[in-house]
Amino acid sequence: MTLRILATGGTFDKHYNELNGTLGFAASHLPAALARCRLTVQVELQQLPLMDSLDMVDADRERILAACRGAAEKAVVIIHGTDTMPQTAAVLGPAALGQTIVLTGAMIPYEIDNSDALFNLGFACGVAQTLPAGVYVAMNGQIFAWDNVQKNRAAGVFQPL
Amino acid sequence: MTLRILATGGTFDKHYNELNGTLGFAASHLPAALARCRLTVQVELQQLPLMDSLDMVDADRERILAACRGAAEKAVVIIHGTDTMPQTAAVLGPAALGQTIVLTGAMIPYEIDNSDALFNLGFACGVAQTLPAGVYVAMNGQIFAWDNVQKNRAAGVFQPL
Amino acid sequence: MTLRILATGGTFDKHYNELNGTLGFAASHLPAALARCRLTVQVELQQLPLMDSLDMVDADRERILAACRGAAEKAVVIIHGTDTMPQTAAVLGPAALGQTIVLTGAMIPYEIDNSDALFNLGFACGVAQTLPAGVYVAMNGQIFAWDNVQKNRAAGVFQPL
Amino acid sequence: MTLRILATGGTFDKHYNELNGTLGFAASHLPAALARCRLTVQVELQQLPLMDSLDMVDADRERILAACRGAAEKAVVIIHGTDTMPQTAAVLGPAALGQTIVLTGAMIPYEIDNSDALFNLGFACGVAQTLPAGVYVAMNGQIFAWDNVQKNRAAGVFQPL
């Protein structure tokens, strides 16, 4: 089993810029995060442009779809912003690529105390290896089908439609 | 889906005692770790005596087996020391309880920098919900059947026999 | 020796709001930060309104001045935003209160990886107990007189005028 | 002002060895700790053999004394184990080197959650620049003269004789 992990940004990868006091994107935290997990499973990490998922346009989702289509691996984990994760899942799902594609992210950036990022990464890496081909959102310790998931922004959690 | 999580100690839950400078056990880190994961999946956390798995004797493994047998949940995650994780798995496997039981742990304690604990917890919570009934060890981003796993102590990783 | 610590917000105390993805203010990190330092020196922690120092107006600085004037302690540490720390120091300095008042803060919030907050807190607590009465800015491991300090925003460090 | 920092080990610099599950010494945490503090004060970091201070013999304390004597800086911070910090201070004090020498350390290793290490480092770097020549122990937010300090092991804090 080999895993492909696609970094696309989102809260997971937000970085604090000390010169202007804002959260944005610099180098992805994924290389360090994966190193600390002491993985022996083969992982191919691919970094796409890192962005806030609220800023994603159709072309960004097409780029993610193309990356999945171009991947030789049967198991793909996508690190994605939470705000439009279901929209990207809705682009990937109908493509029926024959892969197990799992989108996850974080409510708190990896580099901030009390982050859920590492748990979610582990959770997604687990279910990507075990679920049948399809597109899923994996958040809050739950697995959602791509066509039955939404973010409840007031509560900060994912739930079925 | 409801998950039962059994805390049994191991490196995952080691705590630094500042008065004598040793790593031992105090309150489990699991309640805090689970809170930070923002789970909406139902979780029942059950704390058994926390111990170094090198100190486990038959009665300790029988207690873990009894806890699994007594659990109503179909999915069980066991946080366990790495050194004798395969031995406990070998007690649970032949019991054929009809549950998906996943043992995991950590190479670095949860409270120490660069710990793999939270990833492993997420990984185990994922595969416990998706694998068929059976007993598994989930470490290093890999899933091992209970009767085909060993710890390579020199390398600090798990591998098949 | 008793120390008074005034919390006024600033980067030190910024908190990530997971519901809207912004850094703002909630409960101060100071109680937790001080607890971890295992202090035996007597500390009186006083929380003023927490704010970004770019948002401070004259009344805010007067409130800080009043808090210093009302403090019985000879040593006062003020946790303050870095952007206008010299301006507040310039209000406190001429008041000549007969106390040793030390302003400090952080370039990275306390709750974010790689933060300088705890070092700066320790540094300020040290020099507040040892310097003669006066008003100082303590950042970057250096001590500046209140009337000879500026923030170099491009470099993210403090320096003399 | 230039600071010399001597690393001698102790709890501050303990490192978890994941292969044998023990706390020992590897590379010092000081380079990373100092980098995160964004210092503009000039610092010369000198690493002596890292050891548990309970293992120190006379020759080890003589080595520390020699390092102080050989230092051009007027301000010296020594990162030291807490258990015999007063004994080393008692070797340095009578030497009357004309420098401000401040010993500090940590009750919790730098790499473990809730560590006091960074606060103590900041505290010591502050008082080393402000106190008159002499030898001091700086722990728990307090400054002790070298000949009037002891560790209360039951309470885990320093106090006068």
Coordinates of C-alpha atoms in Angstrom, one line a residue, chain D residues 24-117:
Chain D
G24 CA 19.1 11.2 28.7
F25 CA 21.2 13.6 26.7
A26 CA 21.6 14.1 23.0
A27 CA 22.1 17.4 21.3
S28 CA 21.4 20.4 23.5
H29 CA 18.0 22.2 23.1
L30 CA 19.8 25.5 23.7
P31 CA 20.4 26.4 20.1
A32 CA 16.8 26.0 19.2
A33 CA 15.6 27.6 22.4
L34 CA 17.8 30.7 21.8
A35 CA 16.7 31.0 18.2
R36 CA 13.1 31.1 19.1
C37 CA 13.8 34.0 21.6
R38 CA 14.7 36.4 18.7
L39 CA 17.6 37.7 20.7
T40 CA 19.5 40.8 19.5
V41 CA 21.8 40.7 22.5
Q42 CA 25.0 39.0 21.6
V43 CA 25.1 35.5 22.9
E44 CA 28.0 33.1 23.0
L45 CA 26.7 29.5 23.6
Q46 CA 29.3 27.1 25.0
Q47 CA 28.4 23.4 25.4
L48 CA 30.2 21.5 28.1
P49 CA 29.6 17.8 28.6
L50 CA 25.8 17.4 29.3
M51 CA 25.1 15.4 32.4
D52 CA 22.6 14.8 35.2
S53 CA 23.9 17.0 38.0
L54 CA 23.6 14.1 40.4
D55 CA 26.4 12.5 38.4
M56 CA 28.7 15.5 38.7
V57 CA 32.0 15.1 40.4
D58 CA 34.6 17.7 41.5
A59 CA 36.2 17.6 38.1
D60 CA 33.0 18.6 36.4
R61 CA 32.5 21.6 38.7
E62 CA 36.2 22.6 38.1
R63 CA 35.5 22.4 34.3
I64 CA 32.6 24.8 34.8
L65 CA 34.7 27.1 36.9
A66 CA 37.4 27.1 34.2
A67 CA 34.9 27.9 31.6
C68 CA 33.7 30.9 33.6
R69 CA 37.3 32.0 34.2
G70 CA 38.1 31.7 30.5
A71 CA 35.0 33.7 29.4
A72 CA 35.6 37.3 28.3
E73 CA 32.0 38.2 29.1
K74 CA 30.9 39.9 32.3
A75 CA 27.5 38.1 32.2
V76 CA 27.4 34.3 32.3
V77 CA 24.3 32.1 32.5
I78 CA 24.8 28.4 33.4
I79 CA 22.1 25.9 32.5
H80 CA 22.6 23.2 35.2
G81 CA 20.8 20.3 36.8
T82 CA 18.7 21.4 39.8
D83 CA 19.8 18.7 42.2
T84 CA 23.3 20.0 42.8
M85 CA 23.0 23.5 41.5
P86 CA 23.9 25.0 45.0
Q87 CA 27.0 22.8 45.1
T88 CA 28.3 24.2 41.8
A89 CA 27.4 27.7 42.9
A90 CA 29.5 27.1 46.1
V91 CA 32.5 26.3 43.9
L92 CA 32.0 29.4 41.7
G93 CA 31.2 31.8 44.5
P94 CA 34.4 31.8 46.4
A95 CA 36.4 32.2 43.2
A96 CA 35.2 35.8 43.0
L97 CA 35.7 36.1 39.3
G98 CA 34.3 39.6 39.0
Q99 CA 31.5 38.3 36.7
T100 CA 27.8 38.1 37.2
I101 CA 27.2 34.3 37.0
V102 CA 23.7 33.1 37.2
L103 CA 22.8 29.4 37.5
T104 CA 19.4 28.2 36.3
G105 CA 17.7 25.0 35.1
A106 CA 14.3 23.5 34.9
M107 CA 12.0 21.2 36.8
I108 CA 10.5 19.9 33.5
P109 CA 12.6 19.2 30.5
Y110 CA 12.4 21.8 27.7
E111 CA 10.9 19.3 25.3
I112 CA 8.1 18.2 27.7
D113 CA 4.7 20.0 28.0
N114 CA 4.4 22.6 30.6
S115 CA 8.1 23.1 31.0
D116 CA 9.5 26.0 33.0
A117 CA 12.7 25.9 31.0

